[in-house]
CSV table of C-alpha atoms and ligand atoms in Angstrom, one decimal:
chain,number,residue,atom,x,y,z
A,27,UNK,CA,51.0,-62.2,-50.8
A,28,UNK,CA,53.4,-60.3,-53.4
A,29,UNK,CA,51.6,-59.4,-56.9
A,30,UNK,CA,54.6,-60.8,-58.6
A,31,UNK,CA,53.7,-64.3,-57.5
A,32,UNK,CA,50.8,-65.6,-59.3
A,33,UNK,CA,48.5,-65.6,-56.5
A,34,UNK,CA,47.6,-69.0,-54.9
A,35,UNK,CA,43.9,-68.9,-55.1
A,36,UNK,CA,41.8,-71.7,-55.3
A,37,UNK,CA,40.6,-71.5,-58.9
A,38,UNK,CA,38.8,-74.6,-60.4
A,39,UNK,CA,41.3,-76.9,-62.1
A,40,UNK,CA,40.4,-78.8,-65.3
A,41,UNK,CA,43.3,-81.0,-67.1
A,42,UNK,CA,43.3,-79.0,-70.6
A,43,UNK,CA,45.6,-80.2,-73.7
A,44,UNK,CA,45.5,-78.3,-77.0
A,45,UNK,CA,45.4,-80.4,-80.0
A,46,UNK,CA,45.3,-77.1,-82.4
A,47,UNK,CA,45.2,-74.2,-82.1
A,48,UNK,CA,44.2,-71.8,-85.0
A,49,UNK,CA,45.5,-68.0,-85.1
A,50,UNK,CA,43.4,-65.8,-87.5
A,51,UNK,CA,44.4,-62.4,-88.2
A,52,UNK,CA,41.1,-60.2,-88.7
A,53,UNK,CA,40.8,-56.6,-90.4
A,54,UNK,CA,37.5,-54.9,-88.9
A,55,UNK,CA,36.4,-52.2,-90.7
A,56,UNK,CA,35.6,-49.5,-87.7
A,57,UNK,CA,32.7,-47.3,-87.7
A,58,UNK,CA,34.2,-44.1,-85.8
A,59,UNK,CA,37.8,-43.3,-85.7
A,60,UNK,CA,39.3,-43.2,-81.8
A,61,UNK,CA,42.2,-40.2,-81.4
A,62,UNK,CA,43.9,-40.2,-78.1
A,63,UNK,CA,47.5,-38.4,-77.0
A,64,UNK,CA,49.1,-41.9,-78.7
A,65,UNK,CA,47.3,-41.2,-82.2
A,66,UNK,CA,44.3,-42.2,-84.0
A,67,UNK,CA,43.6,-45.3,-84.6
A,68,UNK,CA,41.1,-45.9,-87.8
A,69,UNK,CA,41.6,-49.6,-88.7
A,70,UNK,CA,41.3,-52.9,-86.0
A,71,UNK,CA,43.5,-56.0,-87.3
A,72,UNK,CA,43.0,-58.0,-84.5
A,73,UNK,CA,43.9,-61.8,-83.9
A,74,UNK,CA,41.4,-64.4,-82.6
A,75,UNK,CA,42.5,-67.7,-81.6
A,76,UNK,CA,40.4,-70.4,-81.1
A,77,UNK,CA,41.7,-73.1,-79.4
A,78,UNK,CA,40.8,-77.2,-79.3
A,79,UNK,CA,40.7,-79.6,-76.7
A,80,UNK,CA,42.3,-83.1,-76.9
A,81,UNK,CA,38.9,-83.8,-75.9
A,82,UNK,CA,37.1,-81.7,-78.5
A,83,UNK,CA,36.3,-79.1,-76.7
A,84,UNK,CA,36.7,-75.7,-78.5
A,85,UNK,CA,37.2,-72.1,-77.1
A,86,UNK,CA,37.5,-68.4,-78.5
A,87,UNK,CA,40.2,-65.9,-77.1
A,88,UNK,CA,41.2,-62.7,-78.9
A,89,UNK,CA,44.3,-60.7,-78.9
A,90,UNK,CA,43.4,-57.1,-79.4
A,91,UNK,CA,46.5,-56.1,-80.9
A,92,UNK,CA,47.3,-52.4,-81.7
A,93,UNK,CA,48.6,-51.5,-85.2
A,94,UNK,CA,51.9,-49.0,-84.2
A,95,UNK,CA,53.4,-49.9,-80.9
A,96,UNK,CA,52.7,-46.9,-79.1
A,97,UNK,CA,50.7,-48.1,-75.9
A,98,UNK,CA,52.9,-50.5,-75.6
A,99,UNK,CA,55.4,-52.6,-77.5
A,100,UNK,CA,53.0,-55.2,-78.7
A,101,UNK,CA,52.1,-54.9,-82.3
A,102,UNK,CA,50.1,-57.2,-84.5
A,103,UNK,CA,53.0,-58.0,-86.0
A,104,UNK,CA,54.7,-59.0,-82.6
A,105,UNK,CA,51.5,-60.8,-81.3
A,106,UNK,CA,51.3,-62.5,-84.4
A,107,UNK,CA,54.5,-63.6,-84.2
A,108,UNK,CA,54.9,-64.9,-80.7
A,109,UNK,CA,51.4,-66.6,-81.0
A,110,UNK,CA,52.5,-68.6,-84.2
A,111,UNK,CA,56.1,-69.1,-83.4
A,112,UNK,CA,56.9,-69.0,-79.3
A,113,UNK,CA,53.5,-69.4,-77.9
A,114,UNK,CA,51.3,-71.8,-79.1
A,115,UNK,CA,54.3,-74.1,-80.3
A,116,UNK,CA,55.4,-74.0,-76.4
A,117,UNK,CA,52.3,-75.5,-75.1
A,118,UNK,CA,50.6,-77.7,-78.0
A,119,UNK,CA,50.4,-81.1,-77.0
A,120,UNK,CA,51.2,-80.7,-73.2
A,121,UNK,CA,48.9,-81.8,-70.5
A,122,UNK,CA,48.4,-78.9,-68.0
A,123,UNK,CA,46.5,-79.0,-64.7
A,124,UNK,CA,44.7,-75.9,-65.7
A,125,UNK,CA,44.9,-73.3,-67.8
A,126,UNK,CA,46.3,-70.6,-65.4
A,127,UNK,CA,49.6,-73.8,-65.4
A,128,UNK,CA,49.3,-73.8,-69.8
A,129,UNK,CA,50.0,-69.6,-68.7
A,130,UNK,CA,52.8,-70.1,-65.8
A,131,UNK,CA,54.8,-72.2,-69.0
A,132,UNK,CA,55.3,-69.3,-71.4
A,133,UNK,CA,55.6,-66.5,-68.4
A,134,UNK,CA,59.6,-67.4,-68.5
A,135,UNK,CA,59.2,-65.2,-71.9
A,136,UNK,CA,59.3,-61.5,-71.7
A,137,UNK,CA,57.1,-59.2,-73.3
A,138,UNK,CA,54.0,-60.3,-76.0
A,139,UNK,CA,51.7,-59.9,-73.1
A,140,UNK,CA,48.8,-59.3,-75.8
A,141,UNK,CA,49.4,-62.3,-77.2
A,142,UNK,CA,49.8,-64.0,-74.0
A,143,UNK,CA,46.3,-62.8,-73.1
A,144,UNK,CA,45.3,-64.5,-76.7
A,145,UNK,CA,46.3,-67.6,-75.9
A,146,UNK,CA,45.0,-67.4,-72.3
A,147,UNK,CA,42.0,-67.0,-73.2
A,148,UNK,CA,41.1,-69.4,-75.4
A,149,UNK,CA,42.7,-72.0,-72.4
A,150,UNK,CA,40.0,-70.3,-69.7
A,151,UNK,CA,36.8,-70.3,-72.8
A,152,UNK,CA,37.9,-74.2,-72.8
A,153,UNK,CA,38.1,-75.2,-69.4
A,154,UNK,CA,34.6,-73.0,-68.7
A,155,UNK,CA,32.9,-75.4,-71.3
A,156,UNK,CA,34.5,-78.5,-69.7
A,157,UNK,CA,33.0,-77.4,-66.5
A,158,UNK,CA,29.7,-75.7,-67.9
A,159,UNK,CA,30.7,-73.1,-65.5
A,160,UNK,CA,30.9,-69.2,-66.6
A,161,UNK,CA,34.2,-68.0,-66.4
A,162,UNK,CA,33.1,-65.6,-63.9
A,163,UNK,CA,32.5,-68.5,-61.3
A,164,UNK,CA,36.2,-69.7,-62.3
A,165,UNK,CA,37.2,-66.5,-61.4
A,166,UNK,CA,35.5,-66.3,-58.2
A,167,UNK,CA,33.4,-63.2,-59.3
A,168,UNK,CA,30.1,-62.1,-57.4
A,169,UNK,CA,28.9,-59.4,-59.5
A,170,UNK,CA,26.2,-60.2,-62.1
A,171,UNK,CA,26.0,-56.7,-63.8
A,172,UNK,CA,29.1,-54.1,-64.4
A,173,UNK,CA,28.6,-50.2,-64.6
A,174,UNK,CA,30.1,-49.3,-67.5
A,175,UNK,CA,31.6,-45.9,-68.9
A,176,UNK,CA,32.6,-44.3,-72.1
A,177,UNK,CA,35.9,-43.2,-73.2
A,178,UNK,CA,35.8,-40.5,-75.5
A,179,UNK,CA,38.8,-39.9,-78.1
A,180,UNK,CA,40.1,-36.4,-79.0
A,181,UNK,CA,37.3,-34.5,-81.0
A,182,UNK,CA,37.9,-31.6,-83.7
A,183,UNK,CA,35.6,-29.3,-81.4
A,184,UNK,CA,34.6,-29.2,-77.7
A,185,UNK,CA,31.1,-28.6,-78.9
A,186,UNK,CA,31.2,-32.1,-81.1
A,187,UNK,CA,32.7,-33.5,-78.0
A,188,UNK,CA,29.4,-32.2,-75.4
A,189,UNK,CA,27.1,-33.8,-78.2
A,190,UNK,CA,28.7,-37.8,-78.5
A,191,UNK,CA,28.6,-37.5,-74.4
A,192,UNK,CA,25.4,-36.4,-74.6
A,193,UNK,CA,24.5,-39.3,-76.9
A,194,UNK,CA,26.0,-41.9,-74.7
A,195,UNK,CA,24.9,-40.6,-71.4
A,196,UNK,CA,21.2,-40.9,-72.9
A,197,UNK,CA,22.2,-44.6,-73.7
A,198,UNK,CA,23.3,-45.2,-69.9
A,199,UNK,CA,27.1,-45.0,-69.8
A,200,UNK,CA,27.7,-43.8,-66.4
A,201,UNK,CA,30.9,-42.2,-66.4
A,202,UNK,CA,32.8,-40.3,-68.7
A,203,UNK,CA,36.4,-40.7,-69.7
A,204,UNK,CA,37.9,-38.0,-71.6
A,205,UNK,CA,41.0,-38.6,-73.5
A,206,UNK,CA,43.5,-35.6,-72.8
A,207,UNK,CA,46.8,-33.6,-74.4
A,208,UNK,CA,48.2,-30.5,-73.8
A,209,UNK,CA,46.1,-28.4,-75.5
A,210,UNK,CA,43.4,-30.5,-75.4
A,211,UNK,CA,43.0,-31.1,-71.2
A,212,UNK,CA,41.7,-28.3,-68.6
A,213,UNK,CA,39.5,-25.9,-71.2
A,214,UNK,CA,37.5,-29.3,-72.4
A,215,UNK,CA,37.3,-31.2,-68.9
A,216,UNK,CA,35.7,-28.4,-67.4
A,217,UNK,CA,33.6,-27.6,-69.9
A,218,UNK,CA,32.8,-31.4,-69.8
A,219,UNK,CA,31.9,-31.3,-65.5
A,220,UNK,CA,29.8,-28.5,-66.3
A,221,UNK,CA,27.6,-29.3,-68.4
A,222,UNK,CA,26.8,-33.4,-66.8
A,223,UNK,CA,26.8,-32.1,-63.4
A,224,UNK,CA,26.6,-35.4,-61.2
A,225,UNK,CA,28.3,-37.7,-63.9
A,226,UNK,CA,31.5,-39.0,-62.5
A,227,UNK,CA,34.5,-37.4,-65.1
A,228,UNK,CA,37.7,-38.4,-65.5
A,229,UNK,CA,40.8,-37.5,-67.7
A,230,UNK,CA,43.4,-40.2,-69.5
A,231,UNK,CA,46.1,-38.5,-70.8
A,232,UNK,CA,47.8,-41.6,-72.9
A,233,UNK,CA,51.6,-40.7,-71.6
A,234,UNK,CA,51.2,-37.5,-73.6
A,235,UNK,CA,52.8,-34.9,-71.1
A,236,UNK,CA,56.6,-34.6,-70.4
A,237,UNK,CA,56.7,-34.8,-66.7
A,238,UNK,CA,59.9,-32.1,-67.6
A,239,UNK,CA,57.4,-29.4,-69.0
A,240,UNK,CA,55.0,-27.4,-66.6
A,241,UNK,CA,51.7,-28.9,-67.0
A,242,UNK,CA,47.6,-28.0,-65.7
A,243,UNK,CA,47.5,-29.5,-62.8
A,244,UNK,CA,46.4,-27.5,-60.3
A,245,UNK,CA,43.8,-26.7,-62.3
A,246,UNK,CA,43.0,-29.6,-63.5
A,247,UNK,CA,42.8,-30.5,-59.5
A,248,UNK,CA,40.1,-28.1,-58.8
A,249,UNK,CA,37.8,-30.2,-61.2
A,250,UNK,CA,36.9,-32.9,-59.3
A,251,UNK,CA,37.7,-35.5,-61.4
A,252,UNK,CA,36.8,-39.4,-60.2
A,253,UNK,CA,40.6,-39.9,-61.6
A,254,UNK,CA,43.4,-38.5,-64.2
A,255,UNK,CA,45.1,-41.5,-65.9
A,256,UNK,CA,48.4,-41.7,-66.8
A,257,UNK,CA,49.6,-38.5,-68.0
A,258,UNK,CA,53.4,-39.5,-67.8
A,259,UNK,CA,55.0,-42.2,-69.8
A,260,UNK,CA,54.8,-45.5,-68.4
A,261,UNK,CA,58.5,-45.5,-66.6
A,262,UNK,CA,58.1,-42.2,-65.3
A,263,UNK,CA,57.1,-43.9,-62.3
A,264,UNK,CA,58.9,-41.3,-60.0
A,265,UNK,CA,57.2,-38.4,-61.8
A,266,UNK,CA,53.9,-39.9,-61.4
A,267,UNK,CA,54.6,-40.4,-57.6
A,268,UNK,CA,56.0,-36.6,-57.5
A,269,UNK,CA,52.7,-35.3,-59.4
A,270,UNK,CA,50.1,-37.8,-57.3
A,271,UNK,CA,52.1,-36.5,-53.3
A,272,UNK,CA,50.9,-32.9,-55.1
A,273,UNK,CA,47.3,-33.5,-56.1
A,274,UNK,CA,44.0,-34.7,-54.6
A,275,UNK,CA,42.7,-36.3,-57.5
A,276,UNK,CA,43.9,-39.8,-57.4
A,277,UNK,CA,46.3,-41.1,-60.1
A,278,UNK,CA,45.2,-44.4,-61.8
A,279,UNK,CA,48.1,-46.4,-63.4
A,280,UNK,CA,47.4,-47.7,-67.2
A,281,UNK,CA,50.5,-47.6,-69.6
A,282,UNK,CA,52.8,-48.1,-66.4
A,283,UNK,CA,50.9,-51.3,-65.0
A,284,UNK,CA,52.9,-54.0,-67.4
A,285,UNK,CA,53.3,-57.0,-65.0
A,286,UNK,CA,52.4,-57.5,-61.5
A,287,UNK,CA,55.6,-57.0,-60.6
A,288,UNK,CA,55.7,-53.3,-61.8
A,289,UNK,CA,52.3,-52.3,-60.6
A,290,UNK,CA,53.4,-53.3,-57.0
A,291,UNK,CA,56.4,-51.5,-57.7
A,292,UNK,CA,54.7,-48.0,-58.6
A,293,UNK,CA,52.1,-48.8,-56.3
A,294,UNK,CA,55.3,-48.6,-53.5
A,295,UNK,CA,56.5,-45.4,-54.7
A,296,UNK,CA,53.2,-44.0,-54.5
A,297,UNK,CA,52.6,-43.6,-58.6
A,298,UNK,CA,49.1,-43.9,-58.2
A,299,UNK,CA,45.9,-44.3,-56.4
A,300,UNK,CA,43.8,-46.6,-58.7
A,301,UNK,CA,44.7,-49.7,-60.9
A,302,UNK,CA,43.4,-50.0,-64.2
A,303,UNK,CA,43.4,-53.6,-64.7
A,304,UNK,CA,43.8,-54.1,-68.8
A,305,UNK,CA,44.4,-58.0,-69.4
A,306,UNK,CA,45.5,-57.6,-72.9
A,307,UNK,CA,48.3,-55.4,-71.4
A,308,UNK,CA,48.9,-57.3,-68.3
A,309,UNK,CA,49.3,-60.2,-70.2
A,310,UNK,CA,46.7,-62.4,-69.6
A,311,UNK,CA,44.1,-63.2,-66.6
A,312,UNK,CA,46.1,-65.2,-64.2
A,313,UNK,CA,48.6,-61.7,-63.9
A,314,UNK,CA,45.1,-59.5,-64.0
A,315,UNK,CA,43.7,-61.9,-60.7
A,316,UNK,CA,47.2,-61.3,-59.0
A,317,UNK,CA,47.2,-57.4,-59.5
A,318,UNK,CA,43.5,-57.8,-57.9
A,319,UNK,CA,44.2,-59.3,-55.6
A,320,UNK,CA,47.2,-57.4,-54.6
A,321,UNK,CA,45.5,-54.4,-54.9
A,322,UNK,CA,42.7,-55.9,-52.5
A,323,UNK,CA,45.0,-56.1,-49.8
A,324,UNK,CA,46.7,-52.6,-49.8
A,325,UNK,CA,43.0,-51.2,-50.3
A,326,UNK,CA,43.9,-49.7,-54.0
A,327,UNK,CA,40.9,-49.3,-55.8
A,328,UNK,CA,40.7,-51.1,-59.5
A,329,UNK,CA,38.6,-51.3,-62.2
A,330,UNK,CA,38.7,-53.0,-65.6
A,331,UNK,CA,40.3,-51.1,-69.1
A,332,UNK,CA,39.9,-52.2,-72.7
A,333,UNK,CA,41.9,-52.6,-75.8
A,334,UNK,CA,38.8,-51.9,-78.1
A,335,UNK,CA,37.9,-55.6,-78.6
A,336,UNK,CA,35.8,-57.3,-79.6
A,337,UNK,CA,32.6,-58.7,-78.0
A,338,UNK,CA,34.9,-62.2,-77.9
A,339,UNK,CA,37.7,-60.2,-76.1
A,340,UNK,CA,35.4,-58.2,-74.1
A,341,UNK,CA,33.5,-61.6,-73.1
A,342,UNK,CA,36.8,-61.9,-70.4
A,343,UNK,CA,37.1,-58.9,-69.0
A,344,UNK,CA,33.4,-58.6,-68.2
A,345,UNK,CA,34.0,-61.8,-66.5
A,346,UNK,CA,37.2,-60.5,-64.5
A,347,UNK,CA,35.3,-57.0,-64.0
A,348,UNK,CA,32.6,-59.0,-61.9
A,349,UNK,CA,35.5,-59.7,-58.9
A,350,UNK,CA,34.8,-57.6,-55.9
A,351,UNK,CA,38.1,-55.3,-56.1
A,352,UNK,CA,36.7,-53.6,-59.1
A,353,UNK,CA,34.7,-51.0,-57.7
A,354,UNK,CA,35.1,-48.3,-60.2
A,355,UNK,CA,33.0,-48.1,-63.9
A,356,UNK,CA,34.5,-50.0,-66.6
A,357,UNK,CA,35.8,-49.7,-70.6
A,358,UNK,CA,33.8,-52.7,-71.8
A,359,UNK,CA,31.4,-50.6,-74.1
A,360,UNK,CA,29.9,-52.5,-76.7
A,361,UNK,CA,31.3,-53.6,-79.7
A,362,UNK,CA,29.1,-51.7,-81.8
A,363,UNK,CA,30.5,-48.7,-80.9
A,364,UNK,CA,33.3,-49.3,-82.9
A,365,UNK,CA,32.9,-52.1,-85.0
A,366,UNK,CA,29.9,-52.4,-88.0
A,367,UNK,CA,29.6,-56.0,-86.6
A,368,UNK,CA,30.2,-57.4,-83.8
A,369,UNK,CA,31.7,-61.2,-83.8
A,370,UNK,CA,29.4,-62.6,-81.5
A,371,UNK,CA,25.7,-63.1,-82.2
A,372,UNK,CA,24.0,-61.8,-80.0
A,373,UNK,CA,26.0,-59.2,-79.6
A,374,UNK,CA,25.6,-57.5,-75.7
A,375,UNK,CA,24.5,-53.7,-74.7
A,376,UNK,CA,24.3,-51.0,-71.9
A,377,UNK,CA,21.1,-51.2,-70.3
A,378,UNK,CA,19.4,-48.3,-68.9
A,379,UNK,CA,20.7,-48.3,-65.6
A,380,UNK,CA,24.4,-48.1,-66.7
A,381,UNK,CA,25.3,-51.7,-66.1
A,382,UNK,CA,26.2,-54.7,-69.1
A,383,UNK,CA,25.1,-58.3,-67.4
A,384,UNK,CA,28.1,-60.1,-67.1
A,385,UNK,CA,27.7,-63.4,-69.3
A,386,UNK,CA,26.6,-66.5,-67.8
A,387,UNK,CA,27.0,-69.2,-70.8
A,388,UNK,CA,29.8,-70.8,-70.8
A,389,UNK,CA,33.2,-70.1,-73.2
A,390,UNK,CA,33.8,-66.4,-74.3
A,391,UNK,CA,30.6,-66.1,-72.7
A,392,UNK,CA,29.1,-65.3,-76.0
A,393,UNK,CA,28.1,-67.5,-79.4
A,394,UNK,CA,30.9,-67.1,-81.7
A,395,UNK,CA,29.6,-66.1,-85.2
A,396,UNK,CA,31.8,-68.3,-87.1
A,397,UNK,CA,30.8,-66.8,-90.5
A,398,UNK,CA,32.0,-63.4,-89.8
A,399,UNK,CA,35.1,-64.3,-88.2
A,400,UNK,CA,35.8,-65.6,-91.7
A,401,UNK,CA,34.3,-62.9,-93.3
A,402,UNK,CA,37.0,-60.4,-91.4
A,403,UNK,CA,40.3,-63.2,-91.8
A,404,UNK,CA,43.2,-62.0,-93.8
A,405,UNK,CA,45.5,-64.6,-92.7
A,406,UNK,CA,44.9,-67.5,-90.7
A,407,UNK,CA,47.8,-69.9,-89.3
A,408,UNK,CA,47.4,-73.8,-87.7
A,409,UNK,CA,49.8,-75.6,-85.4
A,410,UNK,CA,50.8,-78.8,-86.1
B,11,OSB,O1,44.3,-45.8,-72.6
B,11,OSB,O2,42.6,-47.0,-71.9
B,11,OSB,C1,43.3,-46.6,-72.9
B,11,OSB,C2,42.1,-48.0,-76.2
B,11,OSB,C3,43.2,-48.4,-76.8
B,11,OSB,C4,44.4,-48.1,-76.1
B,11,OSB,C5,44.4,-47.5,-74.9
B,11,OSB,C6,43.2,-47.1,-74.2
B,11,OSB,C7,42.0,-47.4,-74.9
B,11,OSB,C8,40.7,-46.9,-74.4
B,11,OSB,C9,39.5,-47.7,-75.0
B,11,OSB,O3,40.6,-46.0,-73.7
B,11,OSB,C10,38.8,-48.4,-74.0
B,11,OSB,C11,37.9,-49.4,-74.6
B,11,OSB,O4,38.4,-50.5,-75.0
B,11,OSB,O5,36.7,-49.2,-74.7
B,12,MG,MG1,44.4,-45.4,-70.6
């Protein structure tokens, strides 16, 4: 099976039909500021779409849309654009077998793979009420509980750094993700192994290195790292497959992973080692299951990355996270981490042993708080 081809598994089909579809914009005051090799981010605007039935049945999807489009292209400008004027007009009104067949109709567009996800979403939280089945039986998931890690951002000292892994560690995260950039990447990483002895570490270095300049690592070999991610920008896929034939640690593909299509590709060329499977950047669920599944088969570890959402956002990749390919600790922290408030009540957290239960009501997989959904709203848009 090729990753480019939406895999052909047997998902559960339910006919779905959107009557309206709402598109709300969202400004969520953050509690902690998150720097990585991209920038800083300090404010969340991100866009929740909740979607209804012809039948009534409502469901919750977010697009966790960045502010400056440097992880990828998608802004929340873009993803509120192509929700309100490509996406949501495209499939409003039409009966679909399912809603992976709602996704195949807007895949002929390029790009806007945030909102994509968005959209997708919301079809899957619908079509897991209709069935009263959680979304990770849709998905064919086993797993009932997913280890989870932290990723740290870029700290003004090492020693403030050793303190908020320190913090988490004692709150059972059970692997630690350090953003890196040059300057900021060998001196803190070790420092970081030796003082958690036994906790699986691993660098992301956000595209910040020019795969033209010398960079640390050989040294940064010698750590033992579980993984570095991306260090190269996300075409550099030659680079990456230069750098990986050099080092022992494996390379795990984040910024470079944009379709199916080009993870197989760097995949191929030897880019990488591990797959982190983001389904905001991927552009929705149905492309996350094929790069699984894909990945299955040539025996390429994955495991599932975040775009900072929210516990409605992170309600789906939980779900996706519980399929058997993802072998490696997750970015599905809890809300609160970031967010004063979450926008599901009850919100979800790490337990002790480093796991978060993978949700087993139907939707999101968590109750929607209406009220603060409104509370956070500075724009809201209806179709039809
Ligand atoms: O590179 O994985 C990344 C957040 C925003 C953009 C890119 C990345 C991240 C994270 C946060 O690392 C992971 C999370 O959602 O907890
Ligand atoms: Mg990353």
């Amino acid at each position: 099976m090729s990753a480019t081809t939406a895999a052909a598994r047997a998902m559960p089909q339910v006919p779905i039909r959107l009557a309206s579809v709402e598109v709300m914009a969202l400004d969520l005051p953050m509690i902690t500021t998150f720097q990585t090799a991209h920038g800083t981010t300090t404010r969340k605007r991100t866009i929740i779409v909740r979607a209804q039935d012809a039948d009534g049945v409502v469901g919750w999807g977010e697009a966790p849309a960045s502010e400056v489009p440097l992880y990828s292209a998608d802004t929340y400008e873009s993803t509120w654009y192509a929700l309100t004027r490509l996406l949501v007009p495209l499939v409003s009104g039409r009966d679909f077998a399912g809603p992976a067949e709602l996704a195949a109709a807007y895949q002929k567009y390029q790009g806007y793979n945030v909102a994509k996800h968005g959209l997708e979403c919301a079809a899957w939280a619908i079509a897991s009420e209709k069935l009263r089945r959680p979304l990770r039986e849709l998905f064919g998931g086993e797993k009932t509980a997913i280890p989870t890690g932290e990723s740290f951002g870029i700290q003004p000292t090492v020693e403030a750094l050793l303190a908020e892994i320190e913090e988490r560690l004692a709150q059972g995260f059970c692997r630690i993700k350090v953003k890196i950039q040059p300057g900021w990447d060998v001196g803190v990483l070790s420092k970081v192994v030796a003082a958690f002895p036994g906790v699986p570490v691993m660098g992301d270095g956000n595209t910040g290195y020019d795969p033209a300049q010398p960079g640390p690592w050989e040294e940064l070999d010698q750590l033992g790292l579980l993984m570095l991610e991306q260090p190269f920008p996300g075409d550099a896929m030659v680079e990456l497959a230069e750098l990986q034939s050099r080092l022992r640690t494996p390379v795990c593909l984040d910024e470079t992973a944009l379709t199916p299509g080009l993870t197989a590709a760097a995949l191929r060329l030897g880019a990488g080692r591990i797959v982190n499977i983001k389904p905001g950047r991927l552009g929705g669920l149905t492309p996350s299951l094929a790069v699984h599944d894909h990945c299955r088969e040539l025996g390429v570890p994955v495991w599932c990355g975040g775009l900072l959402e929210t516990g409605i956002g992170r309600g789906f990749n939980l779900a996706i996270a519980s399929l058997p390919g993802f072998t490696l600790p997750a970015d599905v922290s809890p809300a609160r981490m970031f967010y004063a408030e979450d926008l599901v009540d009850p919100t979800f957290d790490i337990r002790e042993d480093g796991t978060i239960p993978v949700p087993e009501q139907p939707g999101c997989g968590f109750e929607v708080d209406e009220r603060r959904v409104r509370k956070y709203q500075s724009e809201a848009w209806t179709s039809g």
